[in-house]
Coordinates of N, CA and C in Angstrom, one line a residue:
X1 N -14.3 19.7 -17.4 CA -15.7 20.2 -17.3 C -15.8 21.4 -16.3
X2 N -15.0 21.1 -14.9 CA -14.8 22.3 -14.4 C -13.8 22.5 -13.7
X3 N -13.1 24.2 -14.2 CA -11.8 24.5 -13.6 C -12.0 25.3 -12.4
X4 N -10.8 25.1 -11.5 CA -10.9 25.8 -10.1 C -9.7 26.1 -10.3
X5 N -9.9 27.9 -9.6 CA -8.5 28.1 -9.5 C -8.5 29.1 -8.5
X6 N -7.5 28.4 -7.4 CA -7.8 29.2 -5.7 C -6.7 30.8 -5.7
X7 N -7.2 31.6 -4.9 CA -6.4 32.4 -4.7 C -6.2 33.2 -3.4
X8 N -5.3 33.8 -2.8 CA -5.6 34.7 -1.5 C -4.7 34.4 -0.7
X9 N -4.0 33.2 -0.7 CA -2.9 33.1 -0.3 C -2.2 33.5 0.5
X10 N -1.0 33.4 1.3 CA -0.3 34.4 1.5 C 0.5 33.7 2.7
X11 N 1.5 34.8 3.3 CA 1.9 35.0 5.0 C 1.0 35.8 5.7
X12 N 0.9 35.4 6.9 CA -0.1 36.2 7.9 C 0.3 35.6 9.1
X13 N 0.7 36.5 10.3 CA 0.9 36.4 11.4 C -0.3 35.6 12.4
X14 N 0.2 35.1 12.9 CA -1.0 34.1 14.1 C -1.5 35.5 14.8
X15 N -3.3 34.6 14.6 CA -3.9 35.7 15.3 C -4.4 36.0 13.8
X16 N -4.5 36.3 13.2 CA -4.8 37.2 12.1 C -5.9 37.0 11.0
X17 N -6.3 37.4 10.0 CA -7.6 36.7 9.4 C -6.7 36.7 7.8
X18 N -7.3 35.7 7.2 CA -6.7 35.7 5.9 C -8.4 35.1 5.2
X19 N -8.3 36.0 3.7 CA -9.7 35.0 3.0 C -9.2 34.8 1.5
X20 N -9.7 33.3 1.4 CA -9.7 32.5 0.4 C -10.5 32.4 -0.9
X21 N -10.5 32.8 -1.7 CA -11.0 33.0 -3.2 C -10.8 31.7 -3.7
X22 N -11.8 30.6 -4.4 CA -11.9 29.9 -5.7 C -12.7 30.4 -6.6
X23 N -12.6 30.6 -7.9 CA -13.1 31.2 -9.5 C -13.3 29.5 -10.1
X24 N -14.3 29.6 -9.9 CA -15.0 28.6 -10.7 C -15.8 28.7 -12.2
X25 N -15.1 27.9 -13.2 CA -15.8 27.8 -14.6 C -15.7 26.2 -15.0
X26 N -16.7 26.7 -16.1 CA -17.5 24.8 -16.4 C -18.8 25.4 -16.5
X27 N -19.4 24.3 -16.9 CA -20.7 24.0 -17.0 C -21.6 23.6 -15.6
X28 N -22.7 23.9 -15.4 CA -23.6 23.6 -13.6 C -22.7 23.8 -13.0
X29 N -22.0 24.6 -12.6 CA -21.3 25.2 -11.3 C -21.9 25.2 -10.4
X30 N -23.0 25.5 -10.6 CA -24.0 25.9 -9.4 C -24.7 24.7 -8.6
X31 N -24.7 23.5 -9.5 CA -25.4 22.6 -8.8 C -24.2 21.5 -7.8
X32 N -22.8 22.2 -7.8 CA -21.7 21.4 -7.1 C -22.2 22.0 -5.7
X33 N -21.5 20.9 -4.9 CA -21.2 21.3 -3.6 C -19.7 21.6 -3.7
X34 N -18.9 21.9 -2.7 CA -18.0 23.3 -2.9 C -17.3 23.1 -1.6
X35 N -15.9 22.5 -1.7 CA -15.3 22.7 -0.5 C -13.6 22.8 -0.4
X36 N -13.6 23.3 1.0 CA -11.8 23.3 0.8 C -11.3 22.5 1.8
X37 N -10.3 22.0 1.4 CA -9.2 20.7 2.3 C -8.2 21.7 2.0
X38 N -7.2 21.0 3.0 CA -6.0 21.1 3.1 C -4.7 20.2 3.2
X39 N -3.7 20.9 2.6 CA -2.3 19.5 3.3 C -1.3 20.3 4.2
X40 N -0.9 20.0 4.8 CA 0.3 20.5 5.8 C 1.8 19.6 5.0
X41 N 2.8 20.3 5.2 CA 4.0 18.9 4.8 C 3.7 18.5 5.5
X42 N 4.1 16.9 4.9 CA 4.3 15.5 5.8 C 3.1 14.7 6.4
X43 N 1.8 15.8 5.7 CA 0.6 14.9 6.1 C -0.4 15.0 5.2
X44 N -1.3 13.9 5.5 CA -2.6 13.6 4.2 C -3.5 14.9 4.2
X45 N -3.8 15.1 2.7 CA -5.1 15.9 2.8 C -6.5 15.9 4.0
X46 N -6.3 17.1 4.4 CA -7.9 17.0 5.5 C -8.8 17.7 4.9
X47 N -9.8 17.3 5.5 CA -11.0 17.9 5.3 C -11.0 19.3 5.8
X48 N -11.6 20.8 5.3 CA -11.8 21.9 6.1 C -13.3 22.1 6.5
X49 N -13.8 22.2 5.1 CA -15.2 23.1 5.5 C -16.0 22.8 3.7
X50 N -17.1 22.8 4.0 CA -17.9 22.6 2.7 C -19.3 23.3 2.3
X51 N -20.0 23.7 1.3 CA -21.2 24.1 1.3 C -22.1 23.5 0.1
X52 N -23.2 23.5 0.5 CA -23.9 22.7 -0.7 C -24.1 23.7 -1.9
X53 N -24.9 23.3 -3.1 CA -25.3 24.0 -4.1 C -25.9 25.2 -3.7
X54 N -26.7 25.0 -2.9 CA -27.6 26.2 -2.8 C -27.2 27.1 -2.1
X55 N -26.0 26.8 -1.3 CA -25.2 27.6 -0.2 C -25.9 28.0 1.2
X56 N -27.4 27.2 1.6 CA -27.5 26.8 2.9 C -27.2 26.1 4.0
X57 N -26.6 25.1 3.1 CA -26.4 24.4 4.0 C -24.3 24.3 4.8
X58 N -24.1 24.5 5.6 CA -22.4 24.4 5.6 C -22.0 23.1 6.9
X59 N -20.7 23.0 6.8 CA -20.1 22.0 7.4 C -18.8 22.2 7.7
X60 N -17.8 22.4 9.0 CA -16.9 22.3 9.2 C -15.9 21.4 9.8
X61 N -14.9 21.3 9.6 CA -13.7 20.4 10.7 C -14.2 20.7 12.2
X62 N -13.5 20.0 13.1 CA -13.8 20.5 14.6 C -13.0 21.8 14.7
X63 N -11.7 21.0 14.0 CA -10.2 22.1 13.6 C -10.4 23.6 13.2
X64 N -11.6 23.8 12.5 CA -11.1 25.0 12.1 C -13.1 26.0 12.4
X65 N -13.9 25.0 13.1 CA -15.3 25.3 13.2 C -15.2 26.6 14.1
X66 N -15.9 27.6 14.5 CA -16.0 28.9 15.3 C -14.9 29.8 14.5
X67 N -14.0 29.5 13.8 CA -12.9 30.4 13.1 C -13.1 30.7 11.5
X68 N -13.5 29.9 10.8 CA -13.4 30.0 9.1 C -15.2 29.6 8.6
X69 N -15.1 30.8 7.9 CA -16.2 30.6 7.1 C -16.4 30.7 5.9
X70 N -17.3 29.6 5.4 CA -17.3 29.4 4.1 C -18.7 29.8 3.3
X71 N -18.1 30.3 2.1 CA -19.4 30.4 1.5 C -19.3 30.7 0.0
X72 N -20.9 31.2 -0.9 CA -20.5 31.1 -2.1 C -21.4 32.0 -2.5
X73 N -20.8 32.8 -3.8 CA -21.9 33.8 -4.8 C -21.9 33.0 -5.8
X74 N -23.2 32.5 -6.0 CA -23.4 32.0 -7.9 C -23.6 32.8 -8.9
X75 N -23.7 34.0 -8.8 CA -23.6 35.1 -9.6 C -21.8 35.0 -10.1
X76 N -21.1 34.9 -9.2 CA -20.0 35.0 -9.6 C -19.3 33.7 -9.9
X77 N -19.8 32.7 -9.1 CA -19.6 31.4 -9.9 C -17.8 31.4 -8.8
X78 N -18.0 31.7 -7.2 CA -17.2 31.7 -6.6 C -17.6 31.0 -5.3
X79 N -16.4 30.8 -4.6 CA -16.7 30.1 -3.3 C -15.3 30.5 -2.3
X80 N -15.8 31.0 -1.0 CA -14.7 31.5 -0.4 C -14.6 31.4 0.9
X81 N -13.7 31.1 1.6 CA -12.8 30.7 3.1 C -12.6 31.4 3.5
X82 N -13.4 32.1 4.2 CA -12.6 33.4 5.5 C -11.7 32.9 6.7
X83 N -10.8 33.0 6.8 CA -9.6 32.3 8.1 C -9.7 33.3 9.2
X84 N -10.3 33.0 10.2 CA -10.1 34.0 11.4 C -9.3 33.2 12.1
X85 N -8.8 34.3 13.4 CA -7.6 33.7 14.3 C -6.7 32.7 14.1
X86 N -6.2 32.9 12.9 CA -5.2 32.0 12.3 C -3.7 31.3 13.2
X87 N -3.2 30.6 13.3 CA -2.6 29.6 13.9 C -1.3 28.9 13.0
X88 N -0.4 28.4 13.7 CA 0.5 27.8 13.0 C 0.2 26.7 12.1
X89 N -1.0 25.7 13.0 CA -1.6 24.6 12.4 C -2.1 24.8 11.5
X90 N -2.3 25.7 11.3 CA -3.2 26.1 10.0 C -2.4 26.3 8.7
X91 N -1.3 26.4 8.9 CA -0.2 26.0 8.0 C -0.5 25.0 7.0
X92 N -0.7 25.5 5.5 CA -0.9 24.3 4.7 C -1.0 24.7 3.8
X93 N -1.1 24.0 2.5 CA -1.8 24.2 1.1 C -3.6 24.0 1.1
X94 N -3.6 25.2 0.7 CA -5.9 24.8 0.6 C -5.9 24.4 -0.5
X95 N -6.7 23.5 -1.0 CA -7.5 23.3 -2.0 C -8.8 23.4 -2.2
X96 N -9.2 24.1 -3.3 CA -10.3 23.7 -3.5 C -11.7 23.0 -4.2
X97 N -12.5 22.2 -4.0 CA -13.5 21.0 -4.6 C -14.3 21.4 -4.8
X98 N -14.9 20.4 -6.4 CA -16.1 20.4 -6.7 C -16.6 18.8 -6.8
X99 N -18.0 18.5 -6.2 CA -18.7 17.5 -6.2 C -19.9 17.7 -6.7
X100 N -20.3 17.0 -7.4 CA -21.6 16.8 -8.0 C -21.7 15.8 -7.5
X101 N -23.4 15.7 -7.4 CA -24.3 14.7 -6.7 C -26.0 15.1 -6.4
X102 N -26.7 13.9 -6.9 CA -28.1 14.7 -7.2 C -28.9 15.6 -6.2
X103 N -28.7 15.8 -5.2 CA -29.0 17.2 -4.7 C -28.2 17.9 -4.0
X104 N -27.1 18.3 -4.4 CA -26.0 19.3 -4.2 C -25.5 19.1 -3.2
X105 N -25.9 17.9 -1.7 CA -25.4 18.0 -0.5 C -24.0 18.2 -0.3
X106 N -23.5 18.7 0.8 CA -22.5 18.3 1.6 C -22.1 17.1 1.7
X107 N -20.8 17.0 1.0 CA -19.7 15.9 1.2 C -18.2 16.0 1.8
X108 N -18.2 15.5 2.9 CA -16.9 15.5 3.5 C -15.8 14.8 2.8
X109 N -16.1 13.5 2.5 CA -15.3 13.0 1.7 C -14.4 13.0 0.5
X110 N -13.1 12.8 0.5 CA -12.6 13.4 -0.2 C -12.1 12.7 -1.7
X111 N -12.9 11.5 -1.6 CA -12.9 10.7 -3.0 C -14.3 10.8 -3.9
X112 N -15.4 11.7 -3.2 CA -16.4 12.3 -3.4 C -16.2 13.4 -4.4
X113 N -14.9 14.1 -4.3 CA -14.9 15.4 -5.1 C -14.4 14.9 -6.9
X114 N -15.0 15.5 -7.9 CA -14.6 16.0 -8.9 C -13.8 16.3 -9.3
X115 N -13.3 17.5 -8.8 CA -12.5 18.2 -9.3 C -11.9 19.5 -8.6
X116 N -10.7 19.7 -8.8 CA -9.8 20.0 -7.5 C -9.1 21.4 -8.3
X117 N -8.5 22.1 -7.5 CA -8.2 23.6 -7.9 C -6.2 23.2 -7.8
X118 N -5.4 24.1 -7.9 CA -3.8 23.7 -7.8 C -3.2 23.5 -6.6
X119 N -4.2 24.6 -5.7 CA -4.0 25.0 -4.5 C -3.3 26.6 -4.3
X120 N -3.2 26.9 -3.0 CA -2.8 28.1 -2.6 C -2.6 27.8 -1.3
X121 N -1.1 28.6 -0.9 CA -0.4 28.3 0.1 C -0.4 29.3 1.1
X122 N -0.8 28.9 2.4 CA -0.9 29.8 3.2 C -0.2 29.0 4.4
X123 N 0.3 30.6 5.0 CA 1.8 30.3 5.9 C 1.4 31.3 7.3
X124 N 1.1 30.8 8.2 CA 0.5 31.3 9.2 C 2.4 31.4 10.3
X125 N 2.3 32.7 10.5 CA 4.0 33.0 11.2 C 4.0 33.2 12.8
X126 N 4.2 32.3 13.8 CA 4.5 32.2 14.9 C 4.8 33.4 15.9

């Protein structure tokens, strides 16, 4: 019903800004809430950052709060992760989610989401 597919990826030196592209298609895109997790090797999916339908409301990790912002154009039926002052920790695969739920809130939860993008691998260099 709906496909995600992340992009923007990359290597980027610590210290540095990288931004995150999901292209979202399906049907009521607009009424998902909208977020990215991540995995590091060797550890579980976390939570990053999320935004409701309407794109006022946002939420971040402690991890990545003052550094990464998220947000969304429904015109374009996109949702995107700006990475500032990027870090080794920050090393990981992003993904990105869609949740539906009757008024588009913010959900941390990650058995909450829908439907999930392949991922994109970003490599933050020491």
């Amino acid at each position: 019903q709906v496909q995600l597919v992340e992009s923007g990826g990359g290597l980027v030196q610590a210290g540095g800004s990288l931004g995150l592209s999901c292209a979202a298609s399906g049907r009521a895109v607009s009424r998902y809430a909208m977020a990215w997790f991540r995995q590091a090797p060797g550890k579980e999916r976390e939570f990053v950052a999320a935004i409701n339908s309407g794109g006022g409301s946002r939420y971040y990790a402690d991890s990545v709060k003052g550094r990464f912002t998220i947000s969304r154009d429904s015109a374009k039926n996109t949702v995107y992760l700006q990475m500032n002052s990027l870090n080794a920790e920050d090393t990981a695969v992003y993904y990105c989610a869609a949740a539906l739920n009757p008024l588009g809130a913010v959900v941390i939860r990650r058995s909450a989401y829908d439907y999930w993008g392949q991922g994109t691998q970003v490599t933050v260099s020491s």
